[in-house]
Coordinates of C-alpha atoms in Angstrom, one line a residue:
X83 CA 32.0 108.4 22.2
X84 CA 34.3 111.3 23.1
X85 CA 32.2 111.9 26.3
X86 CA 33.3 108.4 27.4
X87 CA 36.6 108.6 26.7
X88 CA 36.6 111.6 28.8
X89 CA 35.0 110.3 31.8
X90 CA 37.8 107.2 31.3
X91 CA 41.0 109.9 31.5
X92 CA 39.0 111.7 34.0
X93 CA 39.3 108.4 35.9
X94 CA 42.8 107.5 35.2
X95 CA 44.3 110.5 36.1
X96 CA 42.0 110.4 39.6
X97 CA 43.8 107.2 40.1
X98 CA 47.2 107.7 39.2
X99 CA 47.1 110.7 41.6
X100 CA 46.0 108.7 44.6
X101 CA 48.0 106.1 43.5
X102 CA 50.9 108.5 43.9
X103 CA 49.4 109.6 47.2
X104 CA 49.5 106.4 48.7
X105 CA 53.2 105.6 47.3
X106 CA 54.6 109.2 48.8
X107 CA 53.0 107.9 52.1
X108 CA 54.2 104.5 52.4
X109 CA 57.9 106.2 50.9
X110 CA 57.5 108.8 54.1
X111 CA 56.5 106.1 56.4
X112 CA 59.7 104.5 55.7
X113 CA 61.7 107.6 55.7
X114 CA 60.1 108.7 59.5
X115 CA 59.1 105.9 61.2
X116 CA 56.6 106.5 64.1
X117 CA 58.2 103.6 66.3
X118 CA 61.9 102.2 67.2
X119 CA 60.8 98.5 67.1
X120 CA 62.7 96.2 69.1
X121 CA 62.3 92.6 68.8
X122 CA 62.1 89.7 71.5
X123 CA 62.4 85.8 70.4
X124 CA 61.7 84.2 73.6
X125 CA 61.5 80.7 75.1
X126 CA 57.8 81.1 76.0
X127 CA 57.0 77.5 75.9
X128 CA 59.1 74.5 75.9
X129 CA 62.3 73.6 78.2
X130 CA 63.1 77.1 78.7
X131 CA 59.4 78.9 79.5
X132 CA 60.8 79.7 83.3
X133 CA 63.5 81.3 81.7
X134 CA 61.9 83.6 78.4
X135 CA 58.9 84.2 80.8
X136 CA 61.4 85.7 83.4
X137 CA 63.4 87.5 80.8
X138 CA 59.9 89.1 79.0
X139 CA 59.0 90.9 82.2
X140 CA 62.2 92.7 82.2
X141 CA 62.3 93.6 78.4
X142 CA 58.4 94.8 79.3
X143 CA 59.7 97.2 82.2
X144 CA 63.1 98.3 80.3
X145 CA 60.2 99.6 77.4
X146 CA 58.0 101.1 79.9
X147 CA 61.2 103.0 81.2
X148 CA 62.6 104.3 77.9
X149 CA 59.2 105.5 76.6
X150 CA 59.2 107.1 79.8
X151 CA 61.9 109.0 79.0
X152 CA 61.2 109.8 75.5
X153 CA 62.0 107.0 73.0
X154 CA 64.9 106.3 71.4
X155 CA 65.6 108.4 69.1
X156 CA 62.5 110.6 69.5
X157 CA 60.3 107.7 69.0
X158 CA 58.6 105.4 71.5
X159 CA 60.0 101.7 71.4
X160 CA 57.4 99.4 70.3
X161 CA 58.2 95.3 71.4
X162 CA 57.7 92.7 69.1
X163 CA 57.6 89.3 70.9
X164 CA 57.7 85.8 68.9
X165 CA 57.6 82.4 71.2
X166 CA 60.5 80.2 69.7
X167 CA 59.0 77.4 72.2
X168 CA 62.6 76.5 73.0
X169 CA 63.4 75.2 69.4
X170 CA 66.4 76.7 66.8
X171 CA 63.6 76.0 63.7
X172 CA 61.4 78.0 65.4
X173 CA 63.9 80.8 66.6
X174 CA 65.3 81.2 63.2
X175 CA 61.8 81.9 61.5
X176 CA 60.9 84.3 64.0
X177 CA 63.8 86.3 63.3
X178 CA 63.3 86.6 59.6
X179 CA 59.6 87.3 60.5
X180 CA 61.2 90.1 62.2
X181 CA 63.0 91.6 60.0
X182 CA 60.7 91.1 56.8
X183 CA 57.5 91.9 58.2
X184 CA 57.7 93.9 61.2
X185 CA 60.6 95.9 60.8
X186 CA 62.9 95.5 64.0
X187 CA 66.5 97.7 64.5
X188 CA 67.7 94.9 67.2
X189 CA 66.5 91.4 68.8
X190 CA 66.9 90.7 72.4
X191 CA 67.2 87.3 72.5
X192 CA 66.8 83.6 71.7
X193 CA 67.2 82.6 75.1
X194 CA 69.0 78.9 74.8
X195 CA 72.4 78.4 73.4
X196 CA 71.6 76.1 70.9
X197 CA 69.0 78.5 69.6
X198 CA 71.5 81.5 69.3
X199 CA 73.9 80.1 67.3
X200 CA 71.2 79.0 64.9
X201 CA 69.9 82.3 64.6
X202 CA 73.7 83.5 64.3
X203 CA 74.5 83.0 60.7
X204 CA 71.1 85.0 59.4
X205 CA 72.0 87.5 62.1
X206 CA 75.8 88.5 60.7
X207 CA 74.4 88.0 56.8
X208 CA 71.3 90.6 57.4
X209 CA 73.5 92.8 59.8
X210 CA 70.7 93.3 62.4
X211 CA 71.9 92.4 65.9
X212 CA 70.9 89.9 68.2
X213 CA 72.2 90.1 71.6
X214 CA 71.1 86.8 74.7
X215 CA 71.1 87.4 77.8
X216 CA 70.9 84.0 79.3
X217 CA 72.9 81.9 76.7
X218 CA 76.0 80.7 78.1
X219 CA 78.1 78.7 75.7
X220 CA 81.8 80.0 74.6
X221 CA 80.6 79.2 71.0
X222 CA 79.0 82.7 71.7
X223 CA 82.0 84.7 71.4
X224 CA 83.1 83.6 67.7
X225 CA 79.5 83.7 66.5
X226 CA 80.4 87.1 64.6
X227 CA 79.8 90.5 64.7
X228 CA 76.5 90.6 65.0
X229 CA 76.2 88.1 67.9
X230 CA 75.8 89.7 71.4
X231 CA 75.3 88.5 75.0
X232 CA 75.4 89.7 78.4
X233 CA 75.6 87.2 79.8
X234 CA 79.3 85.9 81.4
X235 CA 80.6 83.1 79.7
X236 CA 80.7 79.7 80.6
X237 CA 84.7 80.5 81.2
X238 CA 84.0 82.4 84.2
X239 CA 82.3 80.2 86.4
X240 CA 83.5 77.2 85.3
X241 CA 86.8 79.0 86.1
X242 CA 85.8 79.8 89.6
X243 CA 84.5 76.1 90.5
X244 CA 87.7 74.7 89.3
X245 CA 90.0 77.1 91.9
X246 CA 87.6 76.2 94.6
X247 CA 87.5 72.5 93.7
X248 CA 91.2 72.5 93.2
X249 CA 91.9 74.1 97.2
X250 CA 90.3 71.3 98.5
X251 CA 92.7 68.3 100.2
X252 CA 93.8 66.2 98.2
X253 CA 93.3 62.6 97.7
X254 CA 90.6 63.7 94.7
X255 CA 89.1 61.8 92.3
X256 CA 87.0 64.3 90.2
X257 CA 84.3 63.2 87.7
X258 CA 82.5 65.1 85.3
X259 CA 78.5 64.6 84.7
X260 CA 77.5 67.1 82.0
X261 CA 74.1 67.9 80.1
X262 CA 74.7 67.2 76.4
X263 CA 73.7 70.7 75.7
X264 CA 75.9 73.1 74.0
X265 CA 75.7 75.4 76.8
X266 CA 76.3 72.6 79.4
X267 CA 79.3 71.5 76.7
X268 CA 80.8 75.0 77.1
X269 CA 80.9 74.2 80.9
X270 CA 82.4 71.6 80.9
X271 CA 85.0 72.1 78.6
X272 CA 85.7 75.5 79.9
X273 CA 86.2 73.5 83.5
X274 CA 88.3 71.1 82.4
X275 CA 91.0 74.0 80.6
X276 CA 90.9 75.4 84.5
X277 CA 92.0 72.1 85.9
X278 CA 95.2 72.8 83.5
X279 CA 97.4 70.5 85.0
X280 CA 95.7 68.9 87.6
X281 CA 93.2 67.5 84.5
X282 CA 94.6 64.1 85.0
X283 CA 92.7 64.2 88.5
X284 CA 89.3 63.3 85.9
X285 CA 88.6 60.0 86.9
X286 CA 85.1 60.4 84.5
X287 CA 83.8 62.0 81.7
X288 CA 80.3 61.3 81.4
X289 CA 77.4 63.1 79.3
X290 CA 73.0 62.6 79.9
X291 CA 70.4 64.0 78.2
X292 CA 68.2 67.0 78.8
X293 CA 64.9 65.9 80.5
X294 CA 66.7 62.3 81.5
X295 CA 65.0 60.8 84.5
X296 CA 67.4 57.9 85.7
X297 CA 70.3 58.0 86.6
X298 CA 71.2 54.8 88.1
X299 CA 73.5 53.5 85.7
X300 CA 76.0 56.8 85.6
X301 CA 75.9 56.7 89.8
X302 CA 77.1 52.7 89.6
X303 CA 80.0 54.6 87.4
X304 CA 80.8 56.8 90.0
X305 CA 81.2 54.5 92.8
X306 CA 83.0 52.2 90.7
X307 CA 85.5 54.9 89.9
X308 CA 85.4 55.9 93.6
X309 CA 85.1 59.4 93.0
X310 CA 85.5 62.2 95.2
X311 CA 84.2 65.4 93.6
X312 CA 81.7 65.6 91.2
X313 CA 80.6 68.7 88.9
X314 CA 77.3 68.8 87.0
X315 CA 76.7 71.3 84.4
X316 CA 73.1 71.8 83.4
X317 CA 69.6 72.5 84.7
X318 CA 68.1 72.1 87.9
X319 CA 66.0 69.1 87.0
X320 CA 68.5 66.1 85.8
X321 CA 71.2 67.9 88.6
X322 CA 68.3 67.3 91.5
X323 CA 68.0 63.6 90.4
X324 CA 71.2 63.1 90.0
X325 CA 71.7 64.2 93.7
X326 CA 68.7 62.4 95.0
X327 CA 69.4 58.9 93.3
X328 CA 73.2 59.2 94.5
X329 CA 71.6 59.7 98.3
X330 CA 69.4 56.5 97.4
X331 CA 72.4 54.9 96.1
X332 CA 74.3 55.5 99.1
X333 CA 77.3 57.2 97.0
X334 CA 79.0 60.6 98.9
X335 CA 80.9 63.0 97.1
X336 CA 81.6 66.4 96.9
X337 CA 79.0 68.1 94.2
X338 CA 79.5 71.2 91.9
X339 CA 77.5 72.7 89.3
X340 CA 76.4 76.0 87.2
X341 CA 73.9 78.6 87.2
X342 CA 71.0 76.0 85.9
X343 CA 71.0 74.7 89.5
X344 CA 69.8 78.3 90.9
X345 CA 66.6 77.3 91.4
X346 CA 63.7 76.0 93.4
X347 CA 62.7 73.1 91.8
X348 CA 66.0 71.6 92.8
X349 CA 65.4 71.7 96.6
X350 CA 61.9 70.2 95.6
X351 CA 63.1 67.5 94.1
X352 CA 66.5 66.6 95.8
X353 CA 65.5 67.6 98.9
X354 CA 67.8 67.1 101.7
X355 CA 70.4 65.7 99.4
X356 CA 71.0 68.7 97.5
X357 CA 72.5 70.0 101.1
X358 CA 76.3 71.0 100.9
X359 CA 75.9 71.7 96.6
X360 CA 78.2 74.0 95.4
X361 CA 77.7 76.3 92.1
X362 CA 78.4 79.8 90.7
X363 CA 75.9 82.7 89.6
X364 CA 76.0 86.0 88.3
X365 CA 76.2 88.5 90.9
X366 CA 72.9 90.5 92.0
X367 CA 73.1 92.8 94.3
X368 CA 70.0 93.2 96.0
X369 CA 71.4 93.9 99.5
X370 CA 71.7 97.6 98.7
X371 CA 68.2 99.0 98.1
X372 CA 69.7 102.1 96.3
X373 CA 71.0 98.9 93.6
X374 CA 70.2 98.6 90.0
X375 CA 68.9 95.2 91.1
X376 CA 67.1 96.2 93.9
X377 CA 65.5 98.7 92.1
X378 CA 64.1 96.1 89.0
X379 CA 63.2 93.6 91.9
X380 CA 60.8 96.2 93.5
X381 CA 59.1 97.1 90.0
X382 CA 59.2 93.2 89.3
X383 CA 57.7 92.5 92.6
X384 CA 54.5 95.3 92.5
X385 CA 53.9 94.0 88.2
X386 CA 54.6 90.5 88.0
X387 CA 54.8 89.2 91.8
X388 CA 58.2 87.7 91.0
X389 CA 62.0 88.4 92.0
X390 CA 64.6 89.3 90.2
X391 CA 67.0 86.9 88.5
X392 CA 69.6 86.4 85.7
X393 CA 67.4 86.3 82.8
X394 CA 64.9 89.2 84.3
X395 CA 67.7 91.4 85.0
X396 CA 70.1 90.5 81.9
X397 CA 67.6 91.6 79.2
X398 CA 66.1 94.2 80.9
X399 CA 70.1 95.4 80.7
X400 CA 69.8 94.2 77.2
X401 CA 67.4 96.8 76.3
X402 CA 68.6 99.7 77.8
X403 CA 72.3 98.9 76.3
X404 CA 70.4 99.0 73.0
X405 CA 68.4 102.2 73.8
X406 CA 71.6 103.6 74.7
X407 CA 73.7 102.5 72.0
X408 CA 70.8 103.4 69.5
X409 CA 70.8 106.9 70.5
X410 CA 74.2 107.5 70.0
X411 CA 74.5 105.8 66.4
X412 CA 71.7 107.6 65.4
X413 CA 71.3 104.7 62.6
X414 CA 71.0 100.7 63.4
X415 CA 73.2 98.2 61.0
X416 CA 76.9 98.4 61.9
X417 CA 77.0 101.3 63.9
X418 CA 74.4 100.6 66.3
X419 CA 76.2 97.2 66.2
X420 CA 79.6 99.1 66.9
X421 CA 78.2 101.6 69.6
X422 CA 77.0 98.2 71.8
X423 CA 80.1 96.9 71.6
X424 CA 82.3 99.8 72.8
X425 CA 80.1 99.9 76.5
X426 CA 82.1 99.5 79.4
X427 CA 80.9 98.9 83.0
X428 CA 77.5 99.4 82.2
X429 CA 75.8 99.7 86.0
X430 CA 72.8 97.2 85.3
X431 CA 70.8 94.9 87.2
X432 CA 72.6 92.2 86.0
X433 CA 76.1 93.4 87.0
X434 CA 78.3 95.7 85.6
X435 CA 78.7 94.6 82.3
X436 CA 82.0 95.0 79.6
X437 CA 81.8 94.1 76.6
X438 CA 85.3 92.4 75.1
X439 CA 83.7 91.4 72.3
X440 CA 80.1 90.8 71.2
X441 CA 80.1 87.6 72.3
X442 CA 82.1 88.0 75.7
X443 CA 81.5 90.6 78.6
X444 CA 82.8 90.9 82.1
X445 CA 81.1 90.0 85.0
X446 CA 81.1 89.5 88.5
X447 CA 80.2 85.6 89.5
X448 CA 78.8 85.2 92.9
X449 CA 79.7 81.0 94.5
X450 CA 76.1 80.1 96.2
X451 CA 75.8 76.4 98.1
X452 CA 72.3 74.9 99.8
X453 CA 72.6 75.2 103.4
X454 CA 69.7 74.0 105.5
X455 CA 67.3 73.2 102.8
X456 CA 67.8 76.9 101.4
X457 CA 70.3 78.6 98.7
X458 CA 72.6 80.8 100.5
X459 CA 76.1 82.7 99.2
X460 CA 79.3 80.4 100.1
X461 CA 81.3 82.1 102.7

């Protein structure tokens, strides 16, 4: 009996001292961390795959670069990617995933307006930044503290079509054509407060829906109206058939739209009727080969056999502004959080980027047009 009891201490002391072995080890584990994660909710799927894809080869050589250079901190970054497939429900999961489970300082990302300011309110309550670099709505910049982009707001360009728009000679009979969308919204909007006085020139104020196909009905609207200029904020898509049934329709106008319309699948689609299109981008400078953007477009080019572009080059800015800021704070929360937001004219790919508040930086906007069945800068 006593020999038993014995062997039983025996035992419970062996296990209480492991047990304490394994505790002191996960406690030091937390205390020194052997990675700086970062995290990346992406549109990998969905409406805005061309865009998260894009935007995850840049975060992917911004990593390689840092680890390069030592870490952050001393540590190597590790990247922890979730696919929101384009979807808030999905976005906002991922980012408590995130935090719960894998332990991230910051989140590059989501990618689509509606999806940020989902993820907003979880991001401000748990004090772990996110920070978009392709979002464009002005909701953005009173999302709170803990809401970054780096991307220019929709202010900016809209802001710059209107001027243009507004120099032309008059008679004009300007109509609106916007993608219910909260970053198309933002466009809009922001395009009408440019107009300022010369508003009343809006002859119509017409929204669509993302992924509509026919646009026949809106076009009869604009002839009836007898509209003269026409701006179309939203993706290349609806903006190409929008061109392409007005040419069927036999309607001429003046056309306008945003960033969305930067890309190739709009001259597929339109065709010769996108010719003479008007629209703003952010500025890449990949005429100098001694450029940030140059530079990324040559590592892009020899990894991933594609070109640089706003959402490539905006979070691969995204991350290096983090590994920046995180070295200096020395801690994430609210002073990582407050070191991001003090960077001025930050020399990235992406432009030089100022941060006036999370949610709003300063950027150069480039005016592009289709000329000859290809997109060249306005002159």
């Amino acid at each position: 009996m006593t020999t038993r009891v014995k062997v039983i201490s025996l035992f419970g002391i062996t296990a209480a001292i492991v047990a304490a072995v394994i505790l002191s080890v996960m406690l030091w584990q937390e205390k020194e961390p052997d990675t700086f994660r970062i995290g990346a909710i992406l549109s990998l799927t969905g409406r805005g795959a061309k865009y998260g894809k894009a935007a995850h080869n840049g975060i992917e050589l911004a990593v390689a670069e840092i680890n390069s250079n030592g870490g952050i901190q001393g540590l190597p970054v590790a990247l922890v990617v979730e696919d929101s497939a384009s979807e808030s429900r999905n976005a906002i999961s991922a980012y408590k995933k995130m935090l719960d489970v894998d332990g991230v300082r910051a989140v590059v990302g989501p990618m689509l307006s509606d999806e940020v300011l989902a993820v907003a309110p979880a991001a401000n309550r748990r004090k772990v930044l996110i920070i978009a670099p392709a979002a464009g709505t002005d909701k953005i910049s009173e999302a709170g503290p803990y809401v970054f982009r780096n991307r220019e707001s929709a202010m900016l360009q809209s802001a710059e079509i209107a001027q243009l728009l507004l120099r032309e000679p008059l008679p004009q009979r300007i109509a609106i054509l916007y993608s219910t969308t909260a970053n198309a919204v933002s466009y809009k909007d922001a395009f009408v407060h440019a107009l300022g006085d010369e508003r009343e020139r809006v002859v119509l104020d017409e929204s669509f829906a993302e992924g509509q196909q026919d646009f026949r009905t809106v076009i009869a609207k604009l002839k009836s109206v007898s509209a003269s200029h026409v701006f179309v904020p939203g993706l290349a898509p609806e903006i190409a058939r929008i061109l392409l049934q007005a040419e069927e329709a036999g309607f001429r106008a003046r056309w306008y739209a945003t960033a969305g319309a930067f890309d190739q699948e709009l001259l597929k689609i339109a065709g010769p009727a996108a010719e003479g299109l008007i629209f703003g981008v952010p500025s890449l400078n990949t005429s100098d080969p001694t450029s940030a953007a140059s530079r990324l477009n040559k590592r892009l080019l020899e990894t991933y056999k594609t070109e640089v572009d706003m959402c490539s080059a905006n979070a691969y800015d995204a991350v290096l502004m983090l590994a920046m800021a995180a070295d200096k704070a020395k801690a994430s929360g609210r002073s990582l959080r407050d070191e991001l937001e003090s960077i001025k004219d930050f020399p990235g790919a992406g432009g030089t980027t100022t941060f006036i508040n999370p949610g709003t930086v300063i950027k150069p906007i480039t005016l592009m047009t289709v000329r000859d069945s290809e997109f060249a800068t306005l002159n």
